Coordinates of C-alpha atoms in Angstrom, one line a residue:
T1414 CA -13.3 -6.2 -42.4
W1415 CA -13.9 -8.3 -39.3
I1416 CA -17.7 -8.1 -39.9
E1417 CA -17.3 -9.4 -43.4
R1418 CA -15.2 -12.3 -42.2
Y1419 CA -17.6 -13.0 -39.4
L1420 CA -20.5 -13.1 -41.8
E1421 CA -18.6 -15.2 -44.3
F1422 CA -17.9 -17.8 -41.6
F1423 CA -21.6 -18.1 -40.6
S1424 CA -23.1 -17.8 -44.1
T1425 CA -24.0 -21.4 -44.6
E1426 CA -27.0 -23.0 -46.1
T1427 CA -28.3 -24.0 -42.7
L1428 CA -29.0 -20.3 -41.9
S1429 CA -32.3 -18.9 -43.1
T1430 CA -32.4 -15.4 -44.7
E1431 CA -34.0 -14.1 -41.6
D1432 CA -31.2 -15.5 -39.4
K1433 CA -28.6 -14.0 -41.7
L1434 CA -30.3 -10.6 -41.5
Q1435 CA -30.4 -10.8 -37.7
L1436 CA -26.8 -11.8 -37.6
W1437 CA -25.9 -8.8 -39.9
E1438 CA -27.8 -6.4 -37.6
S1439 CA -26.2 -7.8 -34.5
C1440 CA -22.8 -7.3 -36.0
F1441 CA -23.5 -3.6 -36.7
S1442 CA -25.0 -3.1 -33.2
L1443 CA -21.6 -4.1 -31.7
V1444 CA -19.6 -1.5 -33.6
R1445 CA -18.4 1.5 -31.6
R1446 CA -15.9 3.1 -34.0
V1447 CA -16.8 3.9 -37.6
S1448 CA -14.5 5.2 -40.4
I1449 CA -15.8 6.1 -43.9
S1450 CA -13.6 7.4 -46.7
Q1451 CA -13.7 7.9 -50.4
F1452 CA -17.4 7.3 -50.9
T1453 CA -18.3 7.8 -54.6
T1454 CA -21.8 8.9 -53.9
L1455 CA -23.4 10.8 -51.1
E1456 CA -26.9 9.5 -51.0
P1457 CA -26.2 6.1 -49.3
L1458 CA -24.2 7.7 -46.4
P1459 CA -27.1 8.4 -44.0
K1460 CA -28.7 5.1 -44.9
Y1461 CA -25.4 3.3 -44.3
L1462 CA -24.8 5.0 -41.0
N1463 CA -28.3 4.1 -39.8
H1464 CA -27.4 0.4 -39.9
F1465 CA -25.3 1.1 -36.8
D1466 CA -26.5 1.5 -33.3
L1467 CA -25.9 5.3 -33.5
P1468 CA -26.4 6.2 -29.8
H1469 CA -23.6 3.8 -28.9
I1470 CA -20.9 4.9 -31.5
T1471 CA -18.0 6.6 -29.7
S1472 CA -15.8 7.5 -32.8
L1473 CA -16.8 8.6 -36.3
V1474 CA -14.4 9.5 -39.1
I1475 CA -15.6 10.7 -42.5
S1476 CA -12.8 11.7 -44.8
A1477 CA -12.4 12.3 -48.5
V1478 CA -16.2 12.4 -48.9
P1479 CA -17.5 15.6 -50.5
L1480 CA -20.4 16.6 -48.2
L1481 CA -22.0 19.2 -50.4
S1482 CA -24.6 21.8 -49.4
D1483 CA -27.7 19.7 -50.4
F1484 CA -26.4 17.0 -48.1
T1485 CA -25.4 19.1 -45.1
S1486 CA -28.7 21.1 -45.2
S1487 CA -30.8 18.0 -44.9
T1488 CA -32.8 17.7 -41.7
N1489 CA -32.3 13.9 -41.7
V1490 CA -28.5 14.4 -41.6
S1491 CA -28.9 16.8 -38.7
K1492 CA -31.0 14.3 -36.8
M1493 CA -28.6 11.5 -37.6
F1494 CA -25.7 13.5 -36.1
S1495 CA -27.7 14.6 -33.1
S1496 CA -28.5 11.0 -32.3
L1497 CA -24.8 10.3 -31.6
K1498 CA -25.3 10.7 -27.9
N1499 CA -22.1 8.9 -26.8
L1500 CA -19.8 10.2 -29.5
K1501 CA -16.4 11.1 -28.1
S1502 CA -14.4 11.8 -31.3
L1503 CA -15.7 13.2 -34.6
K1504 CA -13.5 13.8 -37.6
L1505 CA -14.9 15.3 -40.8
C1506 CA -11.7 15.9 -42.8
N1507 CA -11.3 16.8 -46.5
T1508 CA -15.1 16.9 -47.0
S1509 CA -15.4 20.3 -48.8
L1510 CA -17.6 21.6 -46.0
Y1511 CA -18.7 25.3 -46.2
T1512 CA -20.9 25.1 -43.1
V1513 CA -21.3 23.0 -40.0
D1514 CA -24.8 24.0 -39.1
F1515 CA -25.8 20.3 -39.2
L1516 CA -23.6 19.7 -36.2
V1517 CA -25.2 22.5 -34.0
D1518 CA -27.6 20.1 -32.2
L1519 CA -24.9 17.5 -31.6
V1520 CA -22.4 20.1 -30.2
S1521 CA -25.0 22.0 -28.1
N1522 CA -26.3 18.9 -26.3
S1523 CA -23.4 16.5 -26.2
S1524 CA -21.8 15.8 -22.8
N1525 CA -19.3 13.2 -24.2
L1526 CA -17.8 14.8 -27.3
E1527 CA -14.1 15.5 -26.6
Y1528 CA -12.3 15.7 -29.9
L1529 CA -13.5 17.6 -33.0
D1530 CA -11.5 17.6 -36.3
L1531 CA -12.8 19.7 -39.1
S1532 CA -9.5 20.2 -40.9
H1533 CA -9.0 20.5 -44.7
N1534 CA -12.4 22.0 -45.5
R1535 CA -13.7 25.3 -46.8
L1536 CA -15.1 26.8 -43.6
N1537 CA -15.1 30.6 -43.4
A1538 CA -16.3 33.0 -40.7
N1539 CA -19.9 32.9 -41.9
G1540 CA -20.0 29.1 -42.2
F1541 CA -18.8 28.8 -38.6
S1542 CA -20.9 31.5 -36.9
S1543 CA -23.9 29.4 -35.8
F1544 CA -21.5 26.7 -34.7
N1545 CA -19.7 29.2 -32.4
A1546 CA -23.0 29.7 -30.5
A1547 CA -23.3 26.0 -30.0
L1548 CA -19.7 25.7 -28.9
K1549 CA -20.4 28.1 -26.1
E1550 CA -23.1 25.7 -24.8
N1551 CA -20.8 22.7 -24.9
K1552 CA -18.8 21.8 -21.8
S1553 CA -17.1 18.6 -22.9
I1554 CA -15.0 19.4 -26.0
L1555 CA -11.3 19.4 -25.2
H1556 CA -9.6 19.6 -28.6
I1557 CA -10.5 21.3 -31.9
N1558 CA -8.6 21.0 -35.2
L1559 CA -9.5 23.5 -37.8
Y1560 CA -6.3 23.3 -39.8
S1561 CA -6.5 24.3 -43.5
N1562 CA -9.7 26.2 -43.7
I1563 CA -10.4 29.9 -44.6
L1564 CA -11.4 31.4 -41.3
K1565 CA -9.1 34.4 -41.7
G1566 CA -8.8 37.0 -38.9
I1567 CA -12.5 37.5 -38.5
G1568 CA -13.2 33.8 -38.0
F1569 CA -10.3 33.5 -35.6
G1570 CA -11.6 36.5 -33.7
R1571 CA -15.0 34.9 -33.2
L1572 CA -13.2 31.8 -31.9
I1573 CA -11.3 33.9 -29.4
D1574 CA -14.6 35.2 -28.2
V1575 CA -15.8 31.6 -27.6
L1576 CA -12.6 30.6 -25.9
S1577 CA -12.7 33.5 -23.6
E1578 CA -16.0 32.1 -22.2
H1579 CA -15.2 28.4 -22.6
T1580 CA -13.2 26.7 -19.8
T1581 CA -12.9 23.1 -21.0
I1582 CA -11.3 23.5 -24.5
Q1583 CA -7.5 22.8 -24.0
S1584 CA -6.1 22.8 -27.6
L1585 CA -6.9 24.7 -30.8
D1586 CA -5.2 24.2 -34.2
V1587 CA -6.0 27.0 -36.7
G1588 CA -3.0 26.6 -38.9
L1589 CA -3.2 27.5 -42.6
N1590 CA -6.3 29.8 -42.2
D1591 CA -4.9 33.0 -43.7
I1592 CA -5.0 34.7 -40.3
S1593 CA -3.6 38.1 -39.6
C1594 CA -4.4 40.2 -36.5
E1595 CA -5.2 43.3 -38.6
D1596 CA -8.5 41.5 -39.6
I1597 CA -9.4 40.5 -36.0
P1598 CA -12.0 42.8 -34.4
S1599 CA -10.7 44.9 -31.6
T1600 CA -13.3 43.5 -29.2
S1601 CA -11.9 40.0 -29.9
L1602 CA -8.3 41.1 -29.3
K1603 CA -9.3 42.3 -25.9
N1604 CA -10.6 38.8 -25.1
V1605 CA -7.3 37.2 -25.8
K1606 CA -6.2 37.6 -22.2
N1607 CA -9.2 35.6 -21.1
I1608 CA -8.6 32.4 -23.1
K1609 CA -7.5 29.4 -21.0
I1610 CA -6.3 26.9 -23.6
K1611 CA -3.0 25.0 -23.1
S1612 CA -2.1 24.3 -26.8
L1613 CA -2.3 26.8 -29.7
L1614 CA -1.1 26.0 -33.2
L1615 CA -0.9 29.0 -35.6
D1616 CA 1.3 27.4 -38.3
E1617 CA 1.4 28.7 -41.9
N1618 CA -0.5 31.9 -41.3
P1619 CA 0.8 35.3 -42.6
L1620 CA 1.4 36.9 -39.2
T1621 CA 3.0 40.3 -39.3
H1622 CA 5.0 42.4 -36.9
S1623 CA 2.0 44.3 -35.6
T1624 CA 0.2 40.9 -35.2
F1625 CA 2.9 39.7 -32.8
K1626 CA 2.9 42.9 -30.8
I1627 CA -0.9 43.0 -30.4
F1628 CA -1.6 39.3 -29.9
F1629 CA 1.3 38.2 -27.7
A1630 CA 1.0 41.2 -25.4
S1631 CA -2.3 39.7 -24.2
L1632 CA -1.7 35.9 -24.6
P1633 CA -2.1 34.3 -21.2
Q1634 CA 0.4 32.1 -19.4
T1635 CA -1.7 29.0 -19.6
I1636 CA -0.2 28.0 -22.9
R1637 CA 2.1 25.0 -22.7
I1638 CA 2.3 24.2 -26.4
L1639 CA 2.9 27.0 -29.0
S1640 CA 3.6 26.3 -32.7
L1641 CA 4.6 29.1 -35.1
N1642 CA 6.0 27.2 -38.0
N1643 CA 6.2 29.2 -41.2
V1644 CA 4.5 32.4 -40.0
R1645 CA 7.0 34.8 -41.8
M1646 CA 8.6 35.7 -38.5
A1647 CA 11.9 37.7 -38.5
D1648 CA 14.1 38.7 -35.6
A1649 CA 12.1 41.9 -35.1
N1650 CA 9.0 39.9 -34.6
F1651 CA 10.6 37.6 -32.0
A1652 CA 11.0 40.4 -29.5
A1653 CA 7.2 40.3 -28.8
I1654 CA 7.4 36.5 -28.3
Q1655 CA 10.4 36.8 -26.0
E1656 CA 8.4 39.1 -23.7
W1657 CA 5.7 36.5 -23.5
I1658 CA 8.2 33.7 -22.9
M1659 CA 9.6 35.7 -20.0
R1660 CA 6.2 35.7 -18.4
N1661 CA 5.5 32.0 -19.1
T1662 CA 8.0 29.8 -17.3
S1663 CA 5.9 26.6 -17.9
L1664 CA 6.2 26.5 -21.7
Q1665 CA 7.0 22.9 -22.8
Y1666 CA 6.7 22.9 -26.6
L1667 CA 7.9 25.7 -28.9
N1668 CA 8.0 25.3 -32.7
L1669 CA 9.7 28.3 -34.5
S1670 CA 10.8 26.4 -37.6
N1671 CA 10.6 27.7 -41.2
N1672 CA 11.0 31.4 -40.4
M1673 CA 13.7 34.0 -40.7
L1674 CA 15.2 34.0 -37.2
A1675 CA 18.8 35.0 -36.7
D1676 CA 20.9 36.9 -34.2
N1677 CA 18.3 38.4 -31.8
A1678 CA 16.3 35.2 -31.6
C1679 CA 19.3 33.0 -31.0
A1680 CA 20.7 35.3 -28.3
S1681 CA 17.3 35.4 -26.6
L1682 CA 16.9 31.6 -26.6
K1683 CA 20.3 31.2 -25.1
S1684 CA 19.4 33.7 -22.4
N1685 CA 16.2 31.8 -21.7
I1686 CA 18.2 28.6 -21.1
V1687 CA 20.8 30.2 -18.8
S1688 CA 18.2 32.1 -16.8
G1689 CA 16.0 29.0 -16.3
L1690 CA 13.0 30.0 -18.4
F1691 CA 13.3 26.8 -20.3
D1692 CA 13.6 24.4 -17.4
S1693 CA 10.2 22.9 -18.2
M1694 CA 11.0 22.6 -22.0
V1695 CA 10.4 19.3 -23.7
F1696 CA 10.5 20.2 -27.4
L1697 CA 12.2 23.1 -29.2
D1698 CA 12.3 23.4 -33.0
I1699 CA 14.3 26.2 -34.6
S1700 CA 15.1 24.4 -37.8
R1701 CA 15.1 26.1 -41.3
N1702 CA 15.9 29.6 -40.1
L1703 CA 19.0 31.9 -40.7
I1704 CA 21.2 30.9 -37.8
H1705 CA 24.9 30.4 -38.7
D1706 CA 27.9 28.9 -37.0
G1707 CA 28.8 31.9 -34.8
L1708 CA 25.3 32.0 -33.3
A1709 CA 24.7 28.3 -33.0
K1710 CA 27.8 27.4 -30.9
P1711 CA 26.9 29.6 -27.8
L1712 CA 23.3 28.3 -27.9
V1713 CA 24.4 24.6 -28.0
K1714 CA 27.0 25.2 -25.2
A1715 CA 24.3 26.8 -23.1
I1716 CA 22.2 23.6 -23.5
V1717 CA 25.1 21.4 -22.5
S1718 CA 26.1 23.5 -19.5
N1719 CA 22.6 23.6 -18.2
R1720 CA 21.7 20.0 -19.0
L1721 CA 21.0 19.1 -15.3
K1722 CA 18.4 21.8 -15.1
L1723 CA 16.9 20.9 -18.5
K1724 CA 16.0 17.4 -17.3
E1725 CA 12.6 17.3 -19.2
W1726 CA 14.0 18.4 -22.6
R1727 CA 13.8 15.5 -25.1
V1728 CA 13.7 17.0 -28.6
F1729 CA 15.9 19.7 -30.2
R1730 CA 15.7 20.4 -33.9
F1731 CA 18.1 22.8 -35.5
H1732 CA 18.7 21.4 -39.0
T1733 CA 18.8 23.3 -42.3
N1734 CA 20.1 26.5 -40.9
Q1735 CA 23.2 28.3 -42.2
L1736 CA 25.7 25.9 -40.5
S1737 CA 28.8 24.4 -42.1
H1738 CA 28.8 20.6 -42.1
T1739 CA 32.0 20.6 -39.9
E1740 CA 30.4 22.8 -37.2
A1741 CA 27.2 20.8 -37.3
V1742 CA 29.1 17.6 -36.6
K1743 CA 30.9 19.2 -33.6
L1744 CA 27.6 20.6 -32.1
H1745 CA 25.9 17.2 -32.6
K1746 CA 28.7 15.5 -30.6
L1747 CA 28.4 18.0 -27.8
L1748 CA 24.7 17.4 -27.5
Q1749 CA 25.1 13.6 -27.5
G1750 CA 26.4 14.0 -23.9
T1751 CA 22.9 15.2 -22.8
H1752 CA 19.7 13.3 -22.3
L1753 CA 18.1 14.6 -25.5
S1754 CA 16.5 11.6 -27.3
L1755 CA 16.1 13.3 -30.7
I1756 CA 18.7 15.7 -32.0
H1757 CA 18.6 17.1 -35.5
I1758 CA 21.5 19.6 -36.1
S1759 CA 22.2 18.8 -39.8
E1760 CA 20.0 16.9 -42.2
P1761 CA 19.7 13.3 -41.0
T1762 CA 20.8 11.9 -44.4
R1763 CA 24.1 13.8 -44.1
L1764 CA 24.9 13.2 -40.5
L1765 CA 22.9 10.6 -38.6

C-alpha cells in the first residue's frame, strides 16, 4: 500500500515514463518483507516476485495460493527461492503443497533462515523426504511449523531422525498430522532420546496408550513447552507423562486441554505442585477434561498454599470441566489472591 501511495504522489506529468519506471524499481528494491495471499492465477507469481531485490528480502509469506505440482516442479521457481540468501522467515501456508523439493537448495545453503511455516498443506512422508536431507545440512533454522498436514507416524519418525542430529532447531509443531507411535519406525523411536528441541506441539493427533509409554519413556528433559491438546488422553495415559514430568523439573508450559483426564491426573498435578516439580511453570491448561468439584478443590488449594514458590506461574486454565458454578466461583476467588494474571475456572461469559 505504501508503494502505491508513494507512486501516486510522484506520478505527475513532469516525470517521464523512464523516470516512473526507475522510481517503481527503486521502490521494490527497498522492500524487505513480502506477503502474498489469494492470488487467482499462479503464472504471474515468479514474475511478480522477481520485481523485488530477492537477495535482500528477509520475510516472505505466501498464503491461500494453490501452488500446484506444475508450479513447484519448475526449475525457475527453485532458482527463485534459492536466490533468497537473506531470508529469515518463510511461510507457505494453505497452499495445497504435496512436496517441498523446490525448497531443498534454499534450506541446504541458507545460513539466515530461522523460521519455516508449512502449515495447512498436504505434505506426507514421501513429499517431505528430500527436504529432510536438506534439513540435516541446515544449521540456522530454529522453528518449524508443520501443523495440519498428513505426515502420520512415518513422516514424524523421519523428522525425529533429523532432530536427533540437528542441534539448532528449538521448536516443532506437528499438530493435526494423524500421528500414532505404532506407525513410527522402531529405529526412529530409539532416536527420540537424542532430540534437543525445547518446544514440542503434538495437538490433535490420535495418540494411544502405547504411544505415551513408548514415546515419553525416551523424551529428553530439554523440553520446556509441551502441548497435548485433544490427543485422546485418559487417566491411564497420564501415568507415562507423569513419569516424564518427574524427570523434567524445568517444564514451563503444559497444555493438556480437551482430553479425558480425571482423578489420577488431578492428584498427580497436585503432587507436582506440592513437591516443587512445577516451580518453573508459567502456563498450565487442563480445561475441558473430566475433573469435578471434589478433585478441583485440593488442586486449587495446593496452588494457593505454594504461591510463593510458584512465582513464575501466570496462566491457569481450568474451564469447562465438571464443576458446579458455585464451586467454580469459590475456586476463582481463592486464586485471585495469587499473582496469576489469567485465570479461567468457569467459562468467561458466566463468571468474569
